[in-house]
Short mmCIF file of C-alpha atoms and ligand atoms in Angstrom, two decimals:
data_model
loop_
_atom_site.label_atom_id
_atom_site.label_comp_id
_atom_site.label_asym_id
_atom_site.label_seq_id
_atom_site.Cartn_x
_atom_site.Cartn_y
_atom_site.Cartn_z
CA MET T 237 -21.56 -34.19 40.36
CA THR T 238 -22.66 -32.79 37.05
CA VAL T 239 -21.90 -29.17 36.32
CA LEU T 240 -24.94 -27.51 34.87
CA PHE T 241 -23.87 -25.41 31.98
CA SER T 242 -26.06 -23.09 30.03
CA LEU T 243 -24.73 -21.12 27.12
CA VAL T 244 -25.82 -17.50 26.85
CA PHE T 245 -26.76 -16.54 23.31
CA CYS T 246 -26.63 -13.05 21.97
CA LYS T 247 -26.34 -11.25 18.67
CA ALA T 248 -22.73 -11.20 17.55
CA LEU T 249 -21.11 -7.80 17.35
CA ASN T 250 -18.44 -8.13 14.75
CA CYS T 251 -17.22 -4.71 15.73
CA CYS T 252 -14.02 -4.87 17.59
CA GLU T 253 -10.44 -5.82 17.93
CA GLY T 254 -8.52 -5.57 21.20
CA ASP T 255 -7.55 -7.16 24.48
CA VAL T 256 -9.79 -7.14 27.53
CA LEU T 257 -8.29 -8.36 30.78
CA LEU T 258 -10.69 -8.88 33.67
CA LEU T 259 -9.18 -8.15 37.05
CA LEU T 260 -11.55 -9.91 39.42
CA ASP T 261 -11.48 -9.35 43.15
CA SER T 262 -11.49 -12.91 44.50
CA SER T 263 -10.51 -12.10 48.10
CA GLY T 264 -12.28 -13.15 51.27
CA SER T 265 -14.07 -9.82 51.60
CA VAL T 266 -16.21 -10.63 48.56
CA ALA T 267 -19.27 -12.63 49.45
CA ASN T 268 -19.69 -15.89 47.58
CA ARG T 269 -22.95 -14.74 46.04
CA GLU T 270 -21.34 -11.49 44.99
CA PHE T 271 -18.52 -13.39 43.34
CA SER T 272 -20.94 -15.49 41.27
CA ARG T 273 -22.86 -12.39 40.22
CA PHE T 274 -19.65 -10.79 39.02
CA LEU T 275 -18.93 -13.83 36.87
CA HIS T 276 -22.42 -13.86 35.46
CA PHE T 277 -22.16 -10.14 34.77
CA ALA T 278 -18.89 -10.69 32.89
CA THR T 279 -20.54 -13.46 30.85
CA ILE T 280 -23.40 -11.21 29.75
CA LEU T 281 -21.10 -8.24 29.20
CA LEU T 282 -18.76 -10.14 26.87
CA CYS T 283 -21.36 -12.34 25.21
CA PRO T 284 -21.70 -10.41 21.90
CA PHE T 285 -17.99 -10.19 21.10
CA SER T 286 -16.34 -12.36 18.49
CA LEU T 287 -13.36 -13.83 20.28
CA GLY T 288 -9.83 -14.68 19.38
CA ARG T 289 -6.91 -13.18 17.57
CA GLY T 290 -8.07 -10.47 15.15
CA HIS T 291 -11.17 -9.97 17.28
CA VAL T 292 -11.50 -9.56 21.04
CA ARG T 293 -9.21 -11.49 23.34
CA VAL T 294 -10.35 -11.96 26.91
CA GLY T 295 -8.25 -12.98 29.91
CA LEU T 296 -9.15 -13.39 33.59
CA LEU T 297 -6.83 -12.57 36.46
CA GLN T 298 -7.97 -13.12 40.03
CA VAL T 299 -6.92 -10.94 42.94
CA GLY T 300 -6.19 -12.76 46.20
CA THR T 301 -3.24 -13.08 48.52
CA ASN T 302 -1.37 -14.14 45.41
CA PRO T 303 -2.57 -13.33 41.92
CA ASN T 304 -4.05 -16.20 39.91
CA LEU T 305 -4.24 -16.11 36.15
CA GLU T 306 -7.42 -18.10 35.53
CA PHE T 307 -6.91 -17.91 31.75
CA GLY T 308 -4.71 -15.83 29.50
CA LEU T 309 -5.63 -13.75 26.46
CA ASP T 310 -4.94 -16.51 23.97
CA VAL T 311 -6.98 -19.27 25.56
CA HIS T 312 -10.57 -18.74 24.39
CA ASN T 313 -11.52 -18.11 20.79
CA ASN T 314 -15.22 -18.84 20.99
CA GLN T 315 -18.04 -17.88 23.29
CA GLU T 316 -18.82 -21.41 24.37
CA SER T 317 -15.34 -22.00 25.70
CA LEU T 318 -15.19 -18.58 27.41
CA GLN T 319 -18.56 -19.00 29.04
CA LYS T 320 -17.74 -22.48 30.30
CA ALA T 321 -14.53 -21.14 31.79
CA LEU T 322 -16.29 -18.23 33.49
CA GLN T 323 -18.86 -20.53 35.03
CA SER T 324 -16.27 -22.77 36.58
CA VAL T 325 -14.05 -20.15 38.25
CA SER T 326 -13.71 -20.71 41.97
CA GLN T 327 -13.02 -17.98 44.49
CA LEU T 328 -9.52 -17.66 45.98
CA GLN T 329 -10.45 -16.02 49.30
CA GLY T 330 -7.50 -14.52 51.24
CA ASP T 331 -6.24 -10.93 51.08
CA THR T 332 -6.86 -8.30 48.46
CA ASN T 333 -3.34 -7.99 47.09
CA THR T 334 -4.38 -5.93 44.08
CA LYS T 335 -0.94 -4.48 43.52
CA ALA T 336 0.65 -7.90 42.95
CA ALA T 337 -2.14 -8.79 40.50
CA LEU T 338 -1.67 -5.50 38.68
CA ARG T 339 2.00 -6.33 38.10
CA VAL T 340 0.92 -9.57 36.42
CA ALA T 341 -1.72 -7.67 34.41
CA GLN T 342 0.92 -5.20 33.30
CA GLY T 343 3.10 -8.04 32.05
CA LEU T 344 0.23 -9.62 30.11
CA LEU T 345 -1.04 -6.42 28.53
CA THR T 346 2.29 -4.94 27.56
CA GLU T 347 3.90 -8.01 26.02
CA THR T 348 1.30 -8.10 23.22
CA ASP T 349 0.96 -5.99 20.07
CA GLU T 350 1.31 -2.41 21.21
CA ASN T 351 -1.02 -1.06 18.55
CA MET T 352 -3.90 -3.17 19.84
CA PRO T 353 -6.31 -1.37 22.14
CA LYS T 354 -6.17 -2.80 25.66
CA VAL T 355 -8.72 -2.67 28.43
CA LEU T 356 -8.25 -3.59 32.06
CA LEU T 357 -11.67 -4.10 33.60
CA TRP T 358 -11.46 -4.16 37.38
CA LEU T 359 -14.37 -5.82 39.18
CA THR T 360 -14.13 -5.24 42.93
CA ASP T 361 -16.12 -4.82 46.08
CA GLY T 362 -13.97 -1.75 46.68
CA VAL T 363 -12.75 -2.93 50.10
CA GLU T 364 -9.09 -2.17 50.87
CA PRO T 365 -7.65 -2.49 47.42
CA GLY T 366 -4.22 -1.49 48.69
CA ASP T 367 -1.80 0.92 47.12
CA VAL T 368 -2.64 0.62 43.44
CA GLY T 369 -1.99 4.20 42.31
CA GLY T 370 1.57 3.68 41.05
CA VAL T 371 0.96 0.59 38.88
CA MET T 372 -2.33 2.00 37.58
CA ALA T 373 -0.52 5.17 36.48
CA GLU T 374 2.14 3.09 34.69
CA LEU T 375 -0.52 1.03 32.93
CA LYS T 376 -2.27 4.14 31.70
CA VAL T 377 0.98 5.57 30.40
CA GLN T 378 1.45 2.26 28.56
CA GLY T 379 -1.83 2.84 26.75
CA VAL T 380 -4.10 0.58 28.78
CA SER T 381 -7.62 1.86 29.40
CA VAL T 382 -8.65 1.14 32.96
CA LEU T 383 -12.35 0.71 33.74
CA ALA T 384 -13.78 -0.28 37.10
CA VAL T 385 -16.97 -1.62 38.59
CA SER T 386 -17.28 -1.42 42.38
CA THR T 387 -20.05 -2.68 44.56
CA VAL T 388 -19.22 -0.64 47.69
CA HIS T 389 -18.88 3.13 47.76
CA GLY T 390 -16.14 3.39 50.37
CA ASN T 391 -13.07 3.70 48.20
CA TYR T 392 -14.54 5.78 45.48
CA GLN T 393 -11.57 8.15 45.44
CA VAL T 394 -9.05 5.37 44.92
CA LEU T 395 -11.15 4.06 42.05
CA GLN T 396 -11.63 7.51 40.65
CA ARG T 397 -7.87 7.95 40.38
CA ALA T 398 -7.43 4.46 38.98
CA VAL T 399 -9.68 4.65 35.92
CA THR T 400 -8.94 6.42 32.65
CA PRO T 401 -11.27 9.29 31.82
CA PRO T 402 -14.11 9.84 31.12
CA LEU T 403 -15.23 8.92 34.61
CA GLU T 404 -18.94 8.80 33.73
CA SER T 405 -18.52 5.84 31.46
CA HIS T 406 -15.41 4.19 32.94
CA LEU T 407 -16.29 3.97 36.61
CA TYR T 408 -19.46 2.34 37.95
CA SER T 409 -20.50 1.98 41.58
CA VAL T 410 -23.50 -0.23 41.83
CA ASP T 411 -25.26 -2.56 44.20
CA ILE T 412 -24.44 -6.13 43.18
CA ASP T 413 -28.13 -6.97 42.82
CA ASP T 414 -28.58 -4.16 40.34
CA ILE T 415 -25.39 -4.77 38.39
CA ASP T 416 -27.27 -5.74 35.23
CA ILE T 417 -28.39 -2.17 34.72
CA ILE T 418 -24.85 -1.08 33.81
CA THR T 419 -24.17 -3.88 31.33
CA GLU T 420 -25.13 -1.93 28.21
CA ASP T 421 -23.33 1.26 29.20
CA LEU T 422 -20.15 -0.51 30.21
CA ARG T 423 -20.17 -2.58 27.01
CA GLU T 424 -20.63 0.57 24.94
CA ALA T 425 -17.67 2.14 26.77
CA ILE T 426 -15.52 -0.91 26.00
CA ILE T 427 -16.63 -0.95 22.36
CA LYS T 428 -15.65 2.70 22.03
CA ILE T 429 -12.10 1.73 23.00
CA ILE T 430 -11.76 -1.43 20.93
CA ARG T 431 -13.99 -0.61 17.96
CA ALA T 432 -12.28 -1.50 14.73
CA GLU T 433 -13.32 -0.43 11.26
CA ARG T 434 -14.49 -3.83 10.13
CA LEU T 435 -15.40 -3.28 6.51
CA ARG T 436 -12.69 -1.25 4.86
CA VAL T 437 -12.12 0.11 1.39
CA VAL T 438 -8.58 -0.84 0.57
CA ASP T 439 -8.39 0.15 -3.08
CA LEU T 440 -10.42 2.57 -5.11
CA THR T 441 -10.39 3.55 -8.78
CA SER T 442 -12.91 5.39 -10.92
CA HIS T 443 -14.69 2.13 -11.77
CA SER T 444 -13.93 -0.27 -8.93
CA ALA T 445 -13.49 -0.67 -5.22
CA VAL T 446 -11.87 -3.44 -3.21
CA LEU T 447 -13.51 -4.03 0.15
CA GLN T 448 -11.86 -6.06 2.86
CA TRP T 449 -13.02 -7.43 6.18
CA ARG T 450 -11.86 -9.69 8.94
CA PRO T 451 -13.24 -13.14 8.27
CA VAL T 452 -15.85 -14.22 10.79
CA LEU T 453 -17.21 -17.33 9.08
CA LYS T 454 -15.61 -20.67 8.49
CA VAL T 455 -15.78 -22.14 5.00
CA ASP T 456 -18.67 -24.46 5.69
CA SER T 457 -20.47 -22.44 8.30
CA GLY T 458 -22.06 -19.87 6.02
CA TYR T 459 -21.58 -17.29 3.32
CA TYR T 460 -21.40 -13.55 2.89
CA GLU T 461 -23.80 -11.39 1.02
CA ILE T 462 -22.54 -8.08 -0.24
CA SER T 463 -24.97 -5.51 -1.53
CA TYR T 464 -24.17 -2.08 -2.85
CA ASN T 465 -25.81 0.86 -4.47
CA SER T 466 -25.03 4.44 -5.29
CA LEU T 467 -26.20 6.75 -2.53
CA GLY T 468 -29.07 9.03 -3.29
CA LYS T 469 -29.98 7.39 -6.57
CA ALA T 470 -32.83 5.00 -6.05
CA GLY T 471 -31.57 2.38 -8.46
CA PRO T 472 -31.72 -1.34 -7.87
CA GLU T 473 -29.24 -2.71 -5.38
CA THR T 474 -26.52 -5.02 -6.69
CA LYS T 475 -26.12 -8.19 -4.64
CA ARG T 476 -23.47 -10.85 -4.65
CA THR T 477 -22.95 -13.96 -2.59
CA LEU T 478 -19.43 -14.84 -1.50
CA SER T 479 -18.10 -18.04 -0.02
CA GLY T 480 -17.52 -18.27 3.73
CA ASN T 481 -13.75 -18.26 3.33
CA SER T 482 -13.60 -14.90 1.54
CA SER T 483 -12.21 -11.81 3.17
CA TRP T 484 -12.35 -9.32 0.30
CA VAL T 485 -14.35 -8.51 -2.79
CA GLU T 486 -13.80 -6.29 -5.78
CA LEU T 487 -16.82 -4.31 -6.88
CA THR T 488 -16.55 -3.47 -10.57
CA ASN T 489 -18.50 -1.56 -13.21
CA LEU T 490 -18.98 1.35 -10.83
CA GLN T 491 -19.62 4.89 -12.02
CA PRO T 492 -16.81 7.40 -11.64
CA ASP T 493 -17.06 10.16 -9.05
CA THR T 494 -20.03 8.53 -7.36
CA THR T 495 -20.72 7.80 -3.71
CA TYR T 496 -21.71 4.23 -2.96
CA THR T 497 -22.91 2.51 0.12
CA ALA T 498 -22.02 -1.15 0.56
CA ALA T 499 -23.24 -3.62 3.16
CA LEU T 500 -21.72 -6.95 4.07
CA HIS T 501 -23.94 -9.47 5.74
CA PRO T 502 -22.37 -12.65 7.14
CA GLU T 503 -25.01 -15.36 6.92
CA SER T 504 -24.47 -18.28 9.25
CA ASN T 505 -26.70 -21.02 10.57
CA GLN T 506 -24.71 -21.05 13.81
CA ARG T 507 -24.60 -17.41 14.91
CA LEU T 508 -26.35 -14.19 14.20
CA PHE T 509 -23.99 -11.54 12.84
CA ASN T 510 -24.62 -7.87 12.42
CA THR T 511 -24.33 -6.26 9.00
CA LEU T 512 -21.25 -4.16 8.30
CA SER T 513 -21.41 -1.18 6.06
CA VAL T 514 -19.17 1.38 4.47
CA ASN T 515 -19.57 4.42 2.22
CA PHE T 516 -17.04 5.38 -0.42
CA THR T 517 -16.74 7.66 -3.42
CA THR T 518 -15.15 6.41 -6.63
CA HIS T 519 -12.43 8.47 -8.24
CA VAL T 520 -13.01 10.99 -10.95
CA LEU T 521 -12.33 9.42 -14.30
CA GLY T 522 -8.87 10.20 -15.57
CA PRO T 523 -6.42 8.65 -17.96
CA THR T 524 -6.61 4.94 -17.34
CA VAL T 525 -3.73 4.02 -19.61
CA VAL T 526 -0.51 5.93 -19.98
CA SER T 527 2.15 4.40 -22.18
CA VAL T 528 5.53 5.25 -23.53
CA SER T 529 6.91 4.57 -26.98
CA ASP T 530 9.65 5.76 -29.35
CA SER T 531 12.02 6.34 -26.52
CA GLY T 532 15.36 7.56 -27.82
CA SER T 533 18.37 8.84 -25.96
CA ARG T 534 16.87 12.33 -25.77
CA GLN T 535 13.15 11.86 -26.30
CA ILE T 536 10.13 9.88 -25.16
CA ARG T 537 6.67 9.71 -26.67
CA VAL T 538 3.90 9.57 -24.06
CA SER T 539 0.39 8.45 -25.00
CA TRP T 540 -2.75 8.20 -22.89
CA GLY T 541 -6.32 7.22 -23.14
CA PRO T 542 -9.21 7.10 -23.26
CA LEU T 543 -9.97 10.55 -24.59
CA GLN T 544 -13.00 12.11 -22.92
CA PRO T 545 -13.49 15.42 -24.66
CA ALA T 546 -16.89 15.90 -23.02
CA GLU T 547 -15.52 15.76 -19.48
CA VAL T 548 -11.92 16.83 -19.81
CA GLN T 549 -10.93 20.44 -20.26
CA ARG T 550 -7.23 19.89 -20.86
CA TYR T 551 -4.31 17.60 -20.10
CA THR T 552 -1.05 18.47 -18.49
CA VAL T 553 2.03 16.32 -18.80
CA GLU T 554 4.65 16.77 -16.13
CA TYR T 555 8.01 15.15 -16.49
CA GLY T 556 11.29 15.21 -14.65
CA ALA T 557 14.30 12.99 -14.08
CA PHE T 558 13.47 10.58 -11.28
CA PRO T 559 13.76 11.07 -8.35
CA SER T 560 15.07 14.59 -8.11
CA GLY T 561 15.20 16.31 -11.49
CA GLU T 562 13.54 19.57 -12.39
CA VAL T 563 9.91 19.02 -13.36
CA LEU T 564 8.72 20.50 -16.66
CA THR T 565 5.10 20.82 -17.69
CA VAL T 566 3.35 20.89 -21.02
CA THR T 567 -0.34 21.65 -21.35
CA LEU T 568 -2.34 20.02 -24.12
CA PRO T 569 -5.87 20.36 -25.42
CA SER T 570 -8.47 17.77 -24.50
CA GLN T 571 -8.51 16.07 -27.92
CA GLN T 572 -4.79 15.24 -27.87
CA ASN T 573 -3.73 11.80 -26.64
CA SER T 574 0.04 11.84 -27.05
CA THR T 575 3.03 14.12 -27.01
CA LEU T 576 6.74 13.88 -27.71
CA LEU T 577 8.92 15.00 -24.82
CA THR T 578 12.29 16.17 -26.13
CA GLY T 579 15.53 17.58 -24.77
CA LEU T 580 15.88 14.75 -22.25
CA GLN T 581 19.06 13.32 -20.74
CA PRO T 582 20.29 10.01 -22.18
CA GLY T 583 20.15 6.89 -20.00
CA THR T 584 17.95 8.56 -17.40
CA GLN T 585 14.76 7.48 -15.68
CA TYR T 586 11.90 9.96 -15.98
CA LEU T 587 8.67 10.15 -14.05
CA VAL T 588 5.91 11.23 -16.38
CA THR T 589 2.50 12.21 -15.00
CA VAL T 590 -0.49 12.83 -17.21
CA SER T 591 -3.28 14.76 -15.48
CA ALA T 592 -6.74 15.37 -16.83
CA LEU T 593 -8.35 18.57 -15.65
CA HIS T 594 -12.06 17.98 -15.67
CA ARG T 595 -14.65 20.57 -16.48
CA ASN T 596 -15.99 20.26 -12.94
CA GLY T 597 -12.58 21.36 -11.62
CA LYS T 598 -11.46 17.93 -10.43
CA GLU T 599 -8.16 16.56 -11.50
CA ARG T 600 -7.09 12.99 -12.03
CA ALA T 601 -3.60 11.84 -12.79
CA MET T 602 -1.68 8.76 -13.71
CA SER T 603 2.09 8.33 -13.74
CA VAL T 604 4.55 6.11 -15.49
CA ARG T 605 8.28 5.79 -15.30
CA ALA T 606 10.27 5.60 -18.49
CA CYS T 607 13.95 5.48 -19.32
CA THR T 608 15.69 7.24 -22.17
CA GLN T 609 18.18 5.12 -24.06
CA GLU T 610 21.89 5.28 -23.37
CA ALA T 611 23.65 7.88 -25.48
CA ALA T 612 24.30 6.33 -28.89
CA LEU T 613 27.91 5.62 -29.85
CA PRO T 614 29.16 7.54 -32.86
CA ALA T 615 28.59 5.50 -36.00
CA LEU T 616 32.30 5.31 -36.77
CA SER T 617 35.47 5.20 -34.71
CA ASP T 618 39.16 4.41 -34.95
CA LEU T 619 39.85 5.75 -38.42
CA HIS T 620 43.49 4.94 -39.42
CA LEU T 621 45.51 5.58 -42.50
CA ILE T 622 48.24 2.99 -43.01
CA PRO T 623 50.86 4.01 -45.65
CA VAL T 624 51.33 1.21 -48.12
CA GLU T 625 53.32 2.48 -51.05
CA HIS T 626 54.16 5.71 -52.71
CA GLN T 627 50.96 7.84 -52.56
CA GLU T 628 48.91 4.90 -51.38
CA VAL T 629 47.20 4.30 -48.03
CA GLN T 630 45.04 1.62 -46.54
CA VAL T 631 42.02 3.31 -44.84
CA VAL T 632 40.67 1.30 -41.88
CA TRP T 633 37.71 2.11 -39.55
CA GLN T 634 35.35 0.54 -37.12
CA ALA T 635 31.59 0.67 -37.31
CA ASN T 636 29.40 0.87 -34.18
CA GLN T 637 25.92 0.91 -35.62
CA GLU T 638 23.71 -1.55 -37.33
CA GLY T 639 21.52 -0.63 -40.23
CA LEU T 640 23.89 1.60 -42.20
CA LYS T 641 23.49 1.66 -45.96
CA GLY T 642 27.19 2.08 -46.59
CA TYR T 643 30.12 4.51 -46.35
CA TRP T 644 31.06 7.61 -48.20
CA LEU T 645 34.82 8.27 -48.56
CA SER T 646 36.39 11.45 -49.81
CA TRP T 647 40.03 12.43 -50.25
CA GLU T 648 42.30 14.68 -52.29
CA ARG T 649 43.75 13.11 -55.36
CA GLN T 650 46.91 14.15 -57.09
CA ASN T 651 47.20 13.48 -60.75
CA PRO T 652 50.38 11.44 -60.95
CA HIS T 653 51.53 13.24 -64.10
CA THR T 654 50.87 16.82 -63.11
CA TYR T 655 52.29 17.39 -59.64
CA THR T 656 52.09 21.08 -60.10
CA SER T 657 48.34 21.23 -60.63
CA LYS T 658 45.95 21.53 -57.69
CA PRO T 659 44.67 18.23 -56.16
CA SER T 660 41.09 17.38 -57.00
CA ILE T 661 38.52 15.94 -54.57
CA SER T 662 37.63 12.33 -55.21
CA SER T 663 34.90 10.33 -53.57
CA LEU T 664 33.87 6.72 -53.34
CA TYR T 665 30.78 4.88 -52.05
CA LEU T 666 31.36 1.57 -50.31
CA PRO T 667 28.83 -1.05 -49.16
CA ALA T 668 27.88 -1.47 -45.49
CA SER T 669 30.09 -4.53 -45.01
CA SER T 670 33.28 -2.56 -45.80
CA ARG T 671 35.71 -1.77 -43.00
CA SER T 672 38.76 -0.77 -45.08
CA THR T 673 39.87 0.18 -48.55
CA ARG T 674 43.01 1.23 -50.40
CA LEU T 675 43.29 4.71 -51.87
CA LYS T 676 45.78 5.56 -54.60
CA HIS T 677 47.22 8.86 -55.85
CA LEU T 678 46.71 10.56 -52.54
CA ALA T 679 47.78 14.19 -52.49
CA PRO T 680 50.42 15.00 -49.88
CA SER T 681 48.72 15.86 -46.53
CA SER T 682 45.35 14.97 -47.99
CA ARG T 683 42.31 14.92 -45.70
CA VAL T 684 40.67 11.52 -45.86
CA CYS T 685 37.06 11.44 -44.59
CA VAL T 686 34.74 8.47 -44.01
CA SER T 687 31.04 9.13 -43.36
CA PRO T 688 28.21 6.70 -42.58
CA VAL T 689 25.35 6.65 -45.07
CA TYR T 690 21.85 6.14 -43.63
CA SER T 691 18.69 5.70 -45.63
CA SER T 692 17.97 9.31 -44.72
CA GLY T 693 21.32 10.56 -46.02
CA ARG T 694 24.93 10.98 -45.05
CA GLY T 695 25.80 11.21 -41.33
CA GLU T 696 28.64 12.75 -39.46
CA GLY T 697 31.95 11.00 -40.20
CA LEU T 698 35.59 11.04 -39.24
CA CYS T 699 38.60 12.55 -41.02
CA CYS T 700 42.35 12.00 -40.89
CA THR T 701 45.26 13.78 -42.54
CA ALA T 702 47.68 11.63 -44.54
CA GLU T 703 51.33 11.94 -43.54
CA ARG T 704 53.50 13.86 -45.97
CA HIS T 705 55.99 11.46 -47.48
CA THR T 706 59.06 13.27 -48.71
CA ASP T 707 59.64 10.69 -51.38
CA TRP T 708 56.30 11.59 -52.95
CA LEU T 709 57.90 14.68 -54.29
CA SER T 710 61.04 13.10 -55.57
C1 NAG R 252 -12.58 -20.91 -0.73
O1 NAG R 252 -13.20 -22.15 -0.87
C2 NAG R 252 -13.43 -22.56 -2.22
C3 NAG R 252 -14.16 -23.86 -2.19
O2 NAG R 252 -15.27 -23.75 -1.37
C4 NAG R 252 -12.09 -22.67 -2.93
O3 NAG R 252 -12.30 -23.00 -4.29
C5 NAG R 252 -11.34 -21.38 -2.84
O4 NAG R 252 -10.06 -21.52 -3.40
C6 NAG R 252 -11.21 -20.94 -1.39
N1 NAG R 252 -10.61 -19.63 -1.37
C7 NAG R 252 -9.65 -19.29 -0.53
C8 NAG R 252 -9.17 -17.87 -0.61
O5 NAG R 252 -9.18 -20.06 0.27
C1 NAG R 253 -23.45 6.28 4.53
O1 NAG R 253 -24.13 7.46 4.17
C2 NAG R 253 -25.50 7.51 4.60
C3 NAG R 253 -26.12 8.77 4.03
O2 NAG R 253 -25.33 9.88 4.27
C4 NAG R 253 -25.57 7.47 6.13
O3 NAG R 253 -26.89 7.47 6.55
C5 NAG R 253 -24.85 6.21 6.61
O4 NAG R 253 -24.81 6.24 8.02
C6 NAG R 253 -23.45 6.13 6.06
N1 NAG R 253 -22.90 4.85 6.42
C7 NAG R 253 -21.65 4.72 6.91
C8 NAG R 253 -21.20 3.35 7.20
O5 NAG R 253 -20.93 5.68 7.13
C1 NAG R 254 -5.13 8.42 -29.87
O1 NAG R 254 -6.09 8.87 -30.79
C2 NAG R 254 -6.04 8.21 -32.06
C3 NAG R 254 -7.09 8.83 -32.93
O2 NAG R 254 -7.27 10.17 -32.62
C4 NAG R 254 -6.29 6.72 -31.86
O3 NAG R 254 -6.13 6.05 -33.08
C5 NAG R 254 -5.31 6.16 -30.87
O4 NAG R 254 -5.62 4.81 -30.60
C6 NAG R 254 -5.36 6.94 -29.59
N1 NAG R 254 -4.35 6.44 -28.68
C7 NAG R 254 -4.61 6.09 -27.42
C8 NAG R 254 -3.45 5.64 -26.60
O5 NAG R 254 -5.75 6.15 -26.96
#
């Protein structure tokens, strides 16, 4: 026997992401004709959805004496395969053990991603469904939306308690021959639950926007066309064609502080897809570059650009030790593009934020992190005086800095022939490579000082007092 199979075509709704589990009454109380109509109804109802992971996943669980999972949520990822499966379901007959089937449904719907919207669609003749209240309540607490279609009015109250509100769109009682009239409404109700924002703006600057979508095309099965334009201004639309394997696009050369509308049209020779659209507003133009230079142990120079004196009223620079230091603010006129922040802590990370206050009242900011240098070591350390002979010492020091010009030494000198006269101050300049020298005719208890000499002048040095040698006086 050949199975006649006809595929139902409909316009693809690339709208949604979620799980839809059909709970189909397959018991003996359902007439054979009724059962086939239910399956056909499900086929038409689900026909527009893109199927599979990242789209809509559909499973079918049959209610009989024992539940029968006809196919799980991961089985069908295209309409052809789903529709074939729906057309070849055979009826179980037997009792209407809905409760047992609901336990299986609960397992299937709760083991998957909990953030995914989930729908349990119960198709029943409404005859003796059994005690379903408890499991239905649990399912609803677990975030499952329960919708029901019944063909007999008898157990309306049971169904009424079973579905999630709103009743008007989640519960349908209809004669099986008229079931087609509820297709649109029920599909709308399902879409409301599983609708996903399909074209999203994931990154926005003053001049660009990155749009992202869930891929619906395969590489060779088509291409995307993106078109965008600023809203309200009747300028020409910008259009770009993107390969079928793309899932994002960056729109560049946009105007700042402008609302755009963008439309993505998947073009395929196999299916008809609807166009997705999104509106977004680009950021107000602010500093696009903030940089740091001349960072010392206590200061940082911050520069920014570009200057926009026509739009910007003033800049403020906020800075504080990261993450928890006090934040200080300086305000600068609109023509200034750098400032020196001083009085900072050495070896500390600072968060520096430059904000442009625009004339229209909007503010735009950009931040950078910058570190001050470790506190500099003193230029000199470890100054020693080593007695050598009568009134002579060897002066030894260590240098910690590069780039010195030399050293300046000073000491008190005693004229060897006139011990009674006052010592005079002598000084000596030594080249940068020096680390020691010998001083003669040192006065008793003389101060000996060594200072670093920079190109800008003499720096802070170190001093030592020579030991008083008793024999100096003999
Ligand atoms: C998409 O396909 C093109 C070739 O058609 C290839 O060059 C490109 O790398 C692919 N991109 C991705 C993201 O796979
Ligand atoms: C974008 O804005 C226009 C005009 O306000 C509106 O008609 C349209 O529905 C919006 N589109 C989206 C996707 O929000
Ligand atoms: C700051 O302005 C000066 C001229 O006023 C310019 O030379 C310099 O490049 C600007 N710096 C930045 C970071 O824009």
